[in-house]
Amino acid sequence: MKTAVYPGSFDPVTLGHLDIIERSSRIVDELVVGVLNNSSKNPLFSMEERVNMLKEVTSHLSNVRIESFDGLLVDFAVRCHANVVVRGLRAITDFEYELQMSQTNRIMCPKLDTIFLTTDLKYAYLSSSIVREMAHYGGDISAFVPAAIIERVLEKFI
Ligand code: COA
């Protein structure tokens, strides 16, 4: 049984994240999307909101579950019995940080490998902060986030 974790802040989940979730769920037996309670970020959405949005937009994927976590990714991966971490690479600028993270994780947990999926070109520019900024100024975010969560993002800025 191959279990992978896909970690991130998902504040909020974007179509780019969903693309990575859908594609990686076809590669592994089980995918655990790990929503990080990141103390260095001040999230727009509570942990419960981020988890619920992810559950809703991945409900069509039977081998995907959503969990929250604190602390080190390696500890979360061990708790999930995962031996693979999935990360998306959007552009070359992501690479240095991702390389450092995957190498550090492997030193801490040698059985844990990271696989990288190149983000669909359609979403190469996308990030959660772009979504938040667009919504803040009342922009159309339908090309950036799943339809089911558009209203919830816009409501945050009313
Ligand atoms: N599509 C769209 N946006 C994407 C994306 C994709 N495929 N992949 C990443 N992004 C965006 C995110 O939306 C986020 O945007 P924002 O900064 O504007 O909010 C940004 O890229 C950063 O990605 P994200 O995955 O949310 O968080 P991160 O890179 O800050 O953290 C963790 C990644 C969770 C894996 C890392 O912080 C971690 O492991 N933390 C736990 C502590 C730990 O173990 N630390 C040691 C690591 S060596």
mmCIF file of C-alpha atoms and ligand atoms in Angstrom:
data_model
loop_
_atom_site.group_PDB
_atom_site.id
_atom_site.type_symbol
_atom_site.label_atom_id
_atom_site.label_comp_id
_atom_site.label_asym_id
_atom_site.label_seq_id
_atom_site.Cartn_x
_atom_site.Cartn_y
_atom_site.Cartn_z
ATOM 1 C CA MET A 1 0.000 0.000 0.000
ATOM 2 C CA LYS A 2 1.547 3.310 -1.108
ATOM 3 C CA THR A 3 0.441 6.203 1.041
ATOM 4 C CA ALA A 4 1.527 9.745 0.244
ATOM 5 C CA VAL A 5 1.028 13.050 2.005
ATOM 6 C CA TYR A 6 0.472 16.322 0.184
ATOM 7 C CA PRO A 7 1.151 19.123 2.680
ATOM 8 C CA GLY A 8 0.374 22.821 2.443
ATOM 9 C CA SER A 9 -1.459 25.745 3.967
ATOM 10 C CA PHE A 10 -4.379 25.690 1.482
ATOM 11 C CA ASP A 11 -5.530 29.183 2.449
ATOM 12 C CA PRO A 12 -7.634 28.649 0.363
ATOM 13 C CA VAL A 13 -7.319 25.547 -1.834
ATOM 14 C CA THR A 14 -6.865 26.564 -5.481
ATOM 15 C CA LEU A 15 -7.440 24.825 -8.818
ATOM 16 C CA GLY A 16 -3.653 24.370 -8.907
ATOM 17 C CA HIS A 17 -3.722 22.396 -5.651
ATOM 18 C CA LEU A 18 -6.702 20.372 -6.875
ATOM 19 C CA ASP A 19 -4.849 19.508 -10.079
ATOM 20 C CA ILE A 20 -1.928 18.124 -8.019
ATOM 21 C CA ILE A 21 -4.321 16.230 -5.700
ATOM 22 C CA GLU A 22 -6.206 14.628 -8.596
ATOM 23 C CA ARG A 23 -3.062 13.612 -10.468
ATOM 24 C CA SER A 24 -1.185 12.275 -7.440
ATOM 25 C CA SER A 25 -4.238 10.336 -6.233
ATOM 26 C CA ARG A 26 -3.964 8.340 -9.461
ATOM 27 C CA ILE A 27 -0.339 7.422 -8.688
ATOM 28 C CA VAL A 28 -0.664 6.260 -5.065
ATOM 29 C CA ASP A 29 -3.095 4.016 -3.211
ATOM 30 C CA GLU A 30 -3.947 6.597 -0.598
ATOM 31 C CA LEU A 31 -3.313 10.339 -0.484
ATOM 32 C CA VAL A 32 -3.497 12.282 2.759
ATOM 33 C CA VAL A 33 -3.772 16.029 2.213
ATOM 34 C CA GLY A 34 -2.101 17.588 5.256
ATOM 35 C CA VAL A 35 -3.307 21.068 6.163
ATOM 36 C CA LEU A 36 -0.582 22.814 8.122
ATOM 37 C CA ASN A 37 -1.347 24.925 11.134
ATOM 38 C CA ASN A 38 1.477 27.271 10.159
ATOM 39 C CA SER A 39 2.487 29.614 12.989
ATOM 40 C CA SER A 40 4.503 31.799 10.594
ATOM 41 C CA LYS A 41 1.417 32.591 8.492
ATOM 42 C CA ASN A 42 -1.684 34.463 9.605
ATOM 43 C CA PRO A 43 -4.363 32.539 7.710
ATOM 44 C CA LEU A 44 -7.507 34.056 6.244
ATOM 45 C CA PHE A 45 -9.433 30.829 6.805
ATOM 46 C CA SER A 46 -9.533 28.877 10.074
ATOM 47 C CA MET A 47 -8.181 25.359 10.099
ATOM 48 C CA GLU A 48 -11.731 23.982 10.175
ATOM 49 C CA GLU A 49 -12.725 26.070 7.140
ATOM 50 C CA ARG A 50 -9.666 25.001 5.149
ATOM 51 C CA VAL A 51 -10.208 21.321 5.985
ATOM 52 C CA ASN A 52 -13.922 21.505 5.131
ATOM 53 C CA MET A 53 -13.288 23.233 1.784
ATOM 54 C CA LEU A 54 -10.731 20.571 0.881
ATOM 55 C CA LYS A 55 -13.112 17.775 1.895
ATOM 56 C CA GLU A 56 -15.808 19.239 -0.301
ATOM 57 C CA VAL A 57 -13.697 19.731 -3.426
ATOM 58 C CA THR A 58 -12.088 16.279 -3.167
ATOM 59 C CA SER A 59 -15.283 14.364 -2.340
ATOM 60 C CA HIS A 60 -15.160 12.698 -5.792
ATOM 61 C CA LEU A 61 -11.774 11.113 -4.965
ATOM 62 C CA SER A 62 -12.303 7.980 -2.883
ATOM 63 C CA ASN A 63 -8.637 7.466 -1.929
ATOM 64 C CA VAL A 64 -8.057 11.018 -0.669
ATOM 65 C CA ARG A 65 -8.518 12.117 2.927
ATOM 66 C CA ILE A 66 -7.914 15.446 4.580
ATOM 67 C CA GLU A 67 -6.113 15.888 7.903
ATOM 68 C CA SER A 68 -4.714 18.862 9.780
ATOM 69 C CA PHE A 69 -1.282 18.851 11.362
ATOM 70 C CA ASP A 70 1.067 20.856 13.550
ATOM 71 C CA GLY A 71 4.806 20.524 13.812
ATOM 72 C CA LEU A 72 7.146 18.670 11.529
ATOM 73 C CA LEU A 73 6.024 17.223 8.226
ATOM 74 C CA VAL A 74 8.148 14.095 8.789
ATOM 75 C CA ASP A 75 6.283 13.328 12.025
ATOM 76 C CA PHE A 76 2.958 13.793 10.282
ATOM 77 C CA ALA A 77 4.075 11.487 7.450
ATOM 78 C CA VAL A 78 5.112 8.804 9.960
ATOM 79 C CA ARG A 79 1.745 9.102 11.747
ATOM 80 C CA CYS A 80 0.009 8.598 8.379
ATOM 81 C CA HIS A 81 2.263 5.597 7.557
ATOM 82 C CA ALA A 82 3.290 7.486 4.423
ATOM 83 C CA ASN A 83 6.578 6.953 2.647
ATOM 84 C CA VAL A 84 6.085 9.621 0.002
ATOM 85 C CA VAL A 85 5.577 13.382 0.103
ATOM 86 C CA VAL A 86 3.990 15.008 -2.939
ATOM 87 C CA ARG A 87 4.824 18.566 -3.891
ATOM 88 C CA GLY A 88 3.927 20.611 -6.949
ATOM 89 C CA LEU A 89 6.545 22.592 -8.843
ATOM 90 C CA ARG A 90 5.149 25.685 -10.503
ATOM 91 C CA ALA A 91 8.304 27.373 -11.729
ATOM 92 C CA ILE A 92 12.059 27.208 -11.333
ATOM 93 C CA THR A 93 11.748 29.623 -8.401
ATOM 94 C CA ASP A 94 10.012 26.871 -6.389
ATOM 95 C CA PHE A 95 12.862 24.474 -6.998
ATOM 96 C CA GLU A 96 15.540 25.653 -4.568
ATOM 97 C CA TYR A 97 13.191 25.764 -1.596
ATOM 98 C CA GLU A 98 11.599 22.431 -2.477
ATOM 99 C CA LEU A 99 14.990 20.761 -2.929
ATOM 100 C CA GLN A 100 16.154 22.007 0.458
ATOM 101 C CA MET A 101 12.938 20.859 2.099
ATOM 102 C CA SER A 102 12.987 17.390 0.542
ATOM 103 C CA GLN A 103 16.649 16.873 1.437
ATOM 104 C CA THR A 104 16.117 18.006 5.020
ATOM 105 C CA ASN A 105 13.099 15.745 5.351
ATOM 106 C CA ARG A 106 15.082 12.802 4.029
ATOM 107 C CA ILE A 107 17.878 13.391 6.507
ATOM 108 C CA MET A 108 15.329 13.400 9.325
ATOM 109 C CA CYS A 109 13.457 10.408 7.918
ATOM 110 C CA PRO A 110 15.513 8.435 5.351
ATOM 111 C CA LYS A 111 12.549 6.309 4.263
ATOM 112 C CA LEU A 112 10.589 9.387 3.218
ATOM 113 C CA ASP A 113 10.937 10.360 -0.436
ATOM 114 C CA THR A 114 9.494 13.424 -2.119
ATOM 115 C CA ILE A 115 7.986 13.285 -5.575
ATOM 116 C CA PHE A 116 7.401 16.443 -7.560
ATOM 117 C CA LEU A 117 4.624 16.956 -10.071
ATOM 118 C CA THR A 118 4.983 19.832 -12.458
ATOM 119 C CA THR A 119 1.955 22.032 -12.119
ATOM 120 C CA ASP A 120 -0.352 22.266 -15.095
ATOM 121 C CA LEU A 121 0.758 25.263 -17.179
ATOM 122 C CA LYS A 122 -2.691 26.799 -16.680
ATOM 123 C CA TYR A 123 -1.892 27.186 -12.976
ATOM 124 C CA ALA A 124 1.824 27.931 -13.061
ATOM 125 C CA TYR A 125 1.269 31.529 -11.910
ATOM 126 C CA LEU A 126 -1.257 30.713 -9.212
ATOM 127 C CA SER A 127 -0.944 30.975 -5.432
ATOM 128 C CA SER A 128 -3.373 31.301 -2.547
ATOM 129 C CA SER A 129 -2.199 34.865 -1.902
ATOM 130 C CA ILE A 130 -3.054 35.856 -5.496
ATOM 131 C CA VAL A 131 -6.550 34.470 -4.894
ATOM 132 C CA ARG A 132 -6.851 36.405 -1.624
ATOM 133 C CA GLU A 133 -5.674 39.613 -3.279
ATOM 134 C CA MET A 134 -8.039 39.255 -6.237
ATOM 135 C CA ALA A 135 -10.961 38.565 -3.887
ATOM 136 C CA HIS A 136 -10.000 41.513 -1.697
ATOM 137 C CA TYR A 137 -10.435 43.847 -4.680
ATOM 138 C CA GLY A 138 -13.637 42.143 -5.824
ATOM 139 C CA GLY A 139 -12.012 40.443 -8.824
ATOM 140 C CA ASP A 140 -13.357 37.390 -10.625
ATOM 141 C CA ILE A 141 -11.704 34.345 -8.990
ATOM 142 C CA SER A 142 -13.584 31.679 -10.942
ATOM 143 C CA ALA A 143 -10.464 30.753 -12.932
ATOM 144 C CA PHE A 144 -8.471 30.231 -9.722
ATOM 145 C CA VAL A 145 -10.547 28.274 -7.198
ATOM 146 C CA PRO A 146 -13.076 25.417 -7.408
ATOM 147 C CA ALA A 147 -16.605 26.696 -8.073
ATOM 148 C CA ALA A 148 -17.864 25.270 -4.765
ATOM 149 C CA ILE A 149 -15.751 27.663 -2.690
ATOM 150 C CA ILE A 150 -15.940 30.925 -4.685
ATOM 151 C CA GLU A 151 -18.657 32.429 -2.485
ATOM 152 C CA ARG A 152 -16.864 31.474 0.731
ATOM 153 C CA VAL A 153 -13.715 33.278 -0.407
ATOM 154 C CA LEU A 154 -15.597 36.391 -1.542
ATOM 155 C CA GLU A 155 -17.606 36.490 1.722
ATOM 156 C CA LYS A 156 -14.385 36.966 3.674
ATOM 157 C CA PHE A 157 -13.990 40.404 2.130
ATOM 158 C CA ILE A 158 -17.538 41.757 2.495
HETATM 159 N N1 COA B 1 -1.113 25.560 -7.146
HETATM 160 C C1 COA B 1 -1.361 26.764 -6.630
HETATM 161 N N2 COA B 1 -0.672 27.308 -5.606
HETATM 162 C C2 COA B 1 0.322 26.570 -5.098
HETATM 163 C C3 COA B 1 0.648 25.305 -5.578
HETATM 164 C C4 COA B 1 -0.112 24.795 -6.658
HETATM 165 N N3 COA B 1 0.127 23.609 -7.200
HETATM 166 N N4 COA B 1 1.685 24.844 -4.867
HETATM 167 C C5 COA B 1 1.986 25.784 -3.962
HETATM 168 N N5 COA B 1 1.168 26.826 -4.100
HETATM 169 C C6 COA B 1 1.194 28.075 -3.341
HETATM 170 C C7 COA B 1 0.382 28.009 -2.086
HETATM 171 O O1 COA B 1 -0.965 28.370 -2.341
HETATM 172 C C8 COA B 1 1.076 29.014 -1.202
HETATM 173 O O2 COA B 1 0.626 30.296 -1.525
HETATM 174 P P1 COA B 1 0.734 31.532 -0.525
HETATM 175 O O3 COA B 1 2.107 31.551 0.067
HETATM 176 O O4 COA B 1 0.472 32.639 -1.445
HETATM 177 O O5 COA B 1 -0.323 31.346 0.518
HETATM 178 C C9 COA B 1 2.520 28.909 -1.609
HETATM 179 O O6 COA B 1 2.512 28.333 -2.896
HETATM 180 C C10 COA B 1 3.322 28.096 -0.658
HETATM 181 O O7 COA B 1 2.886 26.752 -0.642
HETATM 182 P P2 COA B 1 2.282 25.916 0.603
HETATM 183 O O8 COA B 1 2.320 24.518 0.130
HETATM 184 O O9 COA B 1 0.992 26.402 1.014
HETATM 185 O O10 COA B 1 3.079 26.175 1.866
HETATM 186 P P3 COA B 1 4.577 26.242 2.189
HETATM 187 O O11 COA B 1 5.415 26.026 0.990
HETATM 188 O O12 COA B 1 4.769 27.477 2.956
HETATM 189 O O13 COA B 1 4.748 25.031 3.197
HETATM 190 C C11 COA B 1 5.053 22.816 3.908
HETATM 191 C C12 COA B 1 4.949 23.799 2.776
HETATM 192 C C13 COA B 1 3.737 22.656 4.629
HETATM 193 C C14 COA B 1 5.345 21.522 3.190
HETATM 194 C C15 COA B 1 6.205 23.167 4.875
HETATM 195 O O14 COA B 1 6.034 24.462 5.395
HETATM 196 C C16 COA B 1 6.294 22.186 6.021
HETATM 197 O O15 COA B 1 6.595 21.034 5.822
HETATM 198 N N6 COA B 1 6.033 22.642 7.224
HETATM 199 C C17 COA B 1 6.017 21.801 8.419
HETATM 200 C C18 COA B 1 7.218 22.088 9.295
HETATM 201 C C19 COA B 1 8.418 21.338 8.819
HETATM 202 O O16 COA B 1 8.426 20.130 8.737
HETATM 203 N N7 COA B 1 9.456 22.096 8.499
HETATM 204 C C20 COA B 1 10.685 21.559 8.013
HETATM 205 C C21 COA B 1 10.626 21.410 6.535
HETATM 206 S S1 COA B 1 12.220 20.997 5.937
#
